[in-house]
Amino acid sequence: MRMKRLLSKTPSGFTIITIVVAILILFPLSAMFGDILDAPSDTWVHIRTHLLPDYLGNTIILIVGTAVLAALLGFFSAYFVTFHDFPMRRFFSWALILPLALPSYIAAYVYADMFSYTGTFARALRLMGITQLVDVMSMAGAILIFGLTLYPYVYLMVKSSLQKQSRIYLDNARLLHAGPLKRLMRVIIPLTRPALIGGTLLVILETLNDYGVVRYFGVRVFSYAIFDAWFRLADVASAIRLSGLMLLLVFGIVAAEKLLRGRRRFQAALKSSSIRRMKLSVRSRTLVIGFLSLVLLFGFGIPVLEMIGNLFATWHVLLDVEWLYIIINTLTITIFASALIVFIALMTVNAMRLSKSRWAAVLLKITNLGYAIPGAVIAIAVLIFFVDLDRRLGPLYELFQNDGPALLLTTSLTMLVFAYCLRFIAIAYNSVDSTYEKIGMSYTEAAYTLGHGKWNTLWRIDLPLIRTGLISAFIIVFIDVLKELPLTLVLRPTNYDTVATRVFTYAGDEMIHEASGPSLVIILLSAMMIYYLTHMKRGGKHVS
Amino acid sequence: MYLDIKQLAFAYPGGAPVLNNLHFTMEKGEIVSLLGPSGSGKSTLLRLIAGLDHPADGSIELNGVTLSDPTTFVIPERRNVGMVFQDYALFPHMSVFQNVAFGLPKQSRQEQRKVVLELLRLVNLEAKVDRYPHELSGGEQQRIALARSLATKPDVLLLDEPFSNLDASLKVTLRRDLRRILNTAETTCLIVTHDEQDALAIADRVVRMTEGTIPLK
């Protein structure tokens, strides 16, 4: 008891870092919304009366369509892989995550190209005598592309929930005369519902965040609208208003998710015995393998193969020194940002662990808010915040350098890294937190009673125990930062490019073939990381 | 014989045999305790009778029907064998009512309600009909699990270590309750336990099991 009190009374280094981060995150957002109170511009009146209903309608169609498609693909692939036995099951079990390595906008560029008049699909269709062109650059096309590239979020969450589900429930249902369909509908789906809804929420947030696909396909949704108001109409105030509305929508969705899963609290807390997989008849086996292969082919295989094909004509691009720089840039900033984000997450988790106060819980909610906020909104908030900061710090800059740049922070990479942190801390937090949960408090507390300080314990006891958790947090954030487009596009310094932004530019200039090589570099790198993540030993050798 | 098990054998893939040449019989309506140290294969025997695992050899016959032999295997949902698991496995997302009604055949809501309430009366838990499993004590959960299994009128009811997860101080009452419920329901019942006193207190007959088999008398 005495120790606990001692711990919560003195604010530790962890808590201080957490507080600073929380303030930094909250500040830009609240500062931005202060501006909403200003009188609306004429452009805003125009946007509100003529464009807004469309933006809203399109956004809802897009997220509902994508959510349904991703939920179906993700749930059924997880269900088949977990409960059934068929050839190549192990392969599918990790390969089905691969579409996460393929950024949606790259998939969009490649598919649009393949379905264009001279594209691979269109030519293949003509060989079969079908001359009609399929218009993939449409709302339906966007839904398909988001569904196929984002379903792994649902797949991952549902799969881990199904694996934790005790086999006993299913055995019991069988003894109570329930056939496969009744077991699926009455036992498996209800028990998995929180994971299914949680995964679908991630898909929706990712879809709202996207700017690449909707821009290229001309699907007028909110992120499109925000950038349009900002850059084409040069009306920052309207962009901020749109951001406010979009945030309302996002928080509405997040609240709906809480409502949908929060009513009945239960946990399958039974001792889990390993799942016994059902043998399938030859016919259903073929159907299952066919289904999974199609999902994997369209979500990953076909676009990647197409890009490899394009590479034959454009391989010289990879020898281009400029691309080399861009790839090195991308890797440097991604590694740096990911490491920083994991470090901050580690601090936040520890602050939470050591003081279970309400205060800490509120701070945590704030730091984890970032992931729900679409990139377009974060981009505006961060940019406004930094320009303001630079103005205030102006006199300080003068002290050191008389005619130095007036916008020191705004023109540096600091702003971009800050925005990455804002958006991705939640992901790292959840990953680190779940690892800590597995080892519990007792090792840490034992170290404290043996007279070790907090940092010492973190270094000597916690870190070795949660090492694999930290590595997976790093990999997950790494892949996300690598793919990130809207933030990078807006907040990068002039003449600074990452692979993502350069591919975006190339797609706009109809030079998508030339971008195949660098795109493949980041996709295959992400794919390798996913392979490593799914094949590394869980929990480390010390923890059972 | 009502339940007739011959030459039963079982082994996990690549493991040592868990059950070996096991013979065992039960009369209809009998309550039998299967007593043995942990690891002697008692729970495995229950899982084989329920059809949750496949035997390597031997046959199981229940009420004149072959459930399992080298050429036949009836899947669990067609066996009409009831089982109460060690940790009860009440479906956490369903109320007590929904849990008990889960195994009932299709019938009108009213009839269903009647049957469920009757069963809950049997286990003395009518008042908890709308509760969820996490709102019940361990002993209550067990009795609900019992009611749920009895709802399908199983040919044989299997109980896996019914007292292992319960407070030892309540044991005497719990044994008496269980015995009363089983007698009222007139079920054929096979109870696995490692506690000699439990075995003697509940059953008509005690069978001892060692190293995967039941020694002949």
Coordinates of C-alpha atoms in Angstrom, one line a residue, chain B residues 2-182:
Chain B
Y2 CA -27.8 -48.9 -21.9
L3 CA -24.3 -47.4 -22.4
D4 CA -21.8 -50.0 -23.7
I5 CA -18.2 -49.1 -24.3
K6 CA -15.8 -51.8 -25.6
Q7 CA -12.1 -51.8 -26.2
L8 CA -11.9 -48.1 -26.3
A9 CA -8.5 -46.5 -27.1
F10 CA -7.4 -43.0 -27.7
A11 CA -4.1 -41.2 -28.2
Y12 CA -3.2 -37.6 -29.3
P13 CA -1.4 -37.5 -32.6
G14 CA 2.2 -38.6 -32.0
G15 CA 1.6 -39.0 -28.2
A16 CA 1.4 -41.9 -25.8
P17 CA -2.0 -43.6 -25.5
V18 CA -4.4 -41.8 -23.1
L19 CA -7.0 -44.5 -23.1
N20 CA -6.3 -48.2 -23.7
N21 CA -8.6 -51.1 -24.0
L22 CA -11.3 -49.6 -21.8
H23 CA -14.5 -51.4 -21.1
F24 CA -17.3 -49.7 -19.3
T25 CA -21.1 -50.1 -19.0
M26 CA -24.0 -48.2 -17.5
E27 CA -27.7 -49.1 -16.8
K28 CA -30.4 -46.6 -17.7
G29 CA -31.1 -44.2 -14.9
E30 CA -27.9 -45.0 -13.1
I31 CA -25.7 -42.3 -11.6
V32 CA -22.0 -43.3 -11.7
S33 CA -18.9 -41.6 -10.5
L34 CA -15.7 -42.0 -12.4
L35 CA -12.9 -41.6 -9.9
G36 CA -9.2 -41.3 -10.7
P37 CA -6.2 -39.1 -10.3
S38 CA -5.7 -36.3 -12.8
G39 CA -4.2 -37.5 -16.0
S40 CA -5.8 -40.9 -15.8
G41 CA -8.0 -40.1 -18.9
K42 CA -11.3 -39.5 -17.2
S43 CA -12.1 -36.3 -19.1
T44 CA -10.9 -37.9 -22.3
L45 CA -13.5 -40.6 -21.8
L46 CA -16.2 -38.0 -21.5
R47 CA -15.1 -36.2 -24.6
L48 CA -15.2 -39.5 -26.6
I49 CA -18.7 -40.3 -25.4
A50 CA -19.8 -36.8 -26.4
G51 CA -18.1 -37.1 -29.8
L52 CA -15.7 -34.2 -29.2
D53 CA -12.7 -36.4 -30.0
H54 CA -12.3 -39.4 -32.3
P55 CA -11.3 -42.7 -30.7
A56 CA -8.4 -44.7 -32.1
D57 CA -10.2 -48.0 -31.6
G58 CA -13.2 -49.6 -29.9
S59 CA -16.9 -48.9 -29.9
I60 CA -19.5 -46.8 -28.0
E61 CA -23.1 -47.8 -28.0
L62 CA -25.9 -45.8 -26.4
N63 CA -29.5 -46.8 -26.0
G64 CA -29.1 -49.4 -28.8
V65 CA -27.4 -47.0 -31.3
T66 CA -23.8 -47.3 -32.3
L67 CA -22.3 -43.8 -31.8
S68 CA -18.8 -44.8 -32.6
D69 CA -16.9 -47.8 -33.9
P70 CA -14.1 -48.2 -36.5
T71 CA -16.6 -47.5 -39.4
T72 CA -19.2 -45.2 -37.7
F73 CA -18.9 -41.8 -36.2
V74 CA -22.0 -39.9 -35.1
I75 CA -21.2 -36.1 -34.9
P76 CA -21.8 -34.5 -31.5
E77 CA -24.9 -32.6 -32.4
R78 CA -26.7 -35.8 -33.4
R79 CA -25.7 -37.8 -30.3
N80 CA -28.1 -36.5 -27.7
V81 CA -25.4 -36.6 -25.1
G82 CA -25.4 -33.7 -22.6
M83 CA -22.3 -32.4 -21.0
V84 CA -21.6 -29.9 -18.2
F85 CA -18.1 -28.6 -18.6
Q86 CA -15.7 -27.9 -15.8
D87 CA -16.1 -24.2 -16.2
Y88 CA -19.7 -24.4 -17.4
A89 CA -19.2 -22.5 -20.6
L90 CA -22.4 -20.6 -20.4
F91 CA -22.6 -18.4 -23.5
P92 CA -21.5 -15.0 -22.1
H93 CA -23.6 -13.0 -24.6
M94 CA -26.9 -14.7 -23.8
S95 CA -29.2 -14.3 -20.8
V96 CA -30.0 -17.3 -18.6
F97 CA -33.2 -17.7 -20.5
Q98 CA -31.5 -17.8 -23.9
N99 CA -28.8 -20.1 -22.6
V100 CA -31.3 -22.7 -21.4
A101 CA -33.5 -22.3 -24.5
F102 CA -30.5 -22.7 -26.8
G103 CA -30.8 -26.4 -27.2
L104 CA -34.6 -26.6 -27.3
P105 CA -36.3 -27.7 -30.6
K106 CA -38.2 -25.1 -32.5
Q107 CA -41.5 -24.3 -30.8
S108 CA -43.6 -21.3 -29.9
R109 CA -42.2 -18.7 -27.6
Q110 CA -44.8 -19.6 -24.9
E111 CA -44.0 -23.3 -24.9
Q112 CA -40.3 -22.5 -24.8
R113 CA -40.8 -20.2 -21.8
K114 CA -42.8 -22.9 -20.0
V115 CA -40.0 -25.5 -20.5
V116 CA -37.3 -23.1 -19.5
L117 CA -39.1 -22.0 -16.3
E118 CA -39.7 -25.6 -15.4
L119 CA -36.1 -26.4 -15.7
L120 CA -35.1 -23.3 -13.7
R121 CA -37.5 -24.3 -11.0
L122 CA -35.8 -27.7 -10.9
V123 CA -32.5 -26.0 -10.2
N124 CA -34.1 -23.4 -7.9
L125 CA -33.1 -20.4 -10.0
E126 CA -36.3 -19.1 -11.5
A127 CA -35.6 -15.6 -10.2
K128 CA -32.4 -15.3 -12.3
V129 CA -34.1 -15.9 -15.7
D130 CA -33.1 -12.6 -17.2
R131 CA -29.6 -12.3 -15.7
Y132 CA -26.4 -12.7 -17.7
P133 CA -23.8 -15.3 -16.8
H134 CA -21.3 -12.8 -15.4
E135 CA -24.0 -11.7 -12.9
L136 CA -24.2 -15.2 -11.3
S137 CA -22.1 -16.9 -8.7
G138 CA -20.1 -20.0 -9.6
G139 CA -22.7 -22.4 -8.0
E140 CA -25.5 -20.6 -9.9
Q141 CA -23.7 -20.8 -13.1
Q142 CA -23.2 -24.5 -12.6
R143 CA -26.9 -25.1 -12.0
I144 CA -27.8 -23.1 -15.1
A145 CA -25.4 -25.1 -17.1
L146 CA -27.1 -28.2 -15.7
A147 CA -30.5 -26.9 -16.6
R148 CA -29.3 -26.1 -20.1
S149 CA -28.0 -29.6 -20.7
L150 CA -31.1 -31.2 -19.3
A151 CA -33.3 -29.1 -21.7
T152 CA -32.4 -31.4 -24.6
K153 CA -33.4 -34.5 -22.5
P154 CA -30.1 -36.2 -23.2
D155 CA -29.8 -40.0 -23.1
V156 CA -26.8 -39.6 -20.9
L157 CA -25.5 -36.6 -19.0
L158 CA -21.8 -36.1 -18.5
L159 CA -20.5 -33.9 -15.7
D160 CA -16.8 -33.0 -15.8
E161 CA -15.4 -32.2 -12.3
P162 CA -18.6 -30.5 -11.1
F163 CA -17.0 -29.2 -7.8
S164 CA -13.6 -28.2 -8.9
N165 CA -14.4 -24.6 -9.4
L166 CA -16.6 -24.1 -6.4
D167 CA -16.0 -23.0 -2.8
A168 CA -15.1 -25.9 -0.7
S169 CA -17.2 -24.7 2.2
L170 CA -20.4 -25.1 0.2
K171 CA -19.6 -28.6 -0.9
V172 CA -22.1 -30.4 1.3
T173 CA -25.1 -28.4 0.1
L174 CA -23.9 -28.5 -3.4
R175 CA -23.6 -32.3 -3.4
R176 CA -27.1 -32.6 -1.9
D177 CA -28.6 -30.2 -4.5
L178 CA -27.0 -32.0 -7.4
R179 CA -28.1 -35.4 -6.2
R180 CA -31.7 -34.1 -5.8
I181 CA -31.7 -32.5 -9.3
L182 CA -30.4 -35.6 -10.9

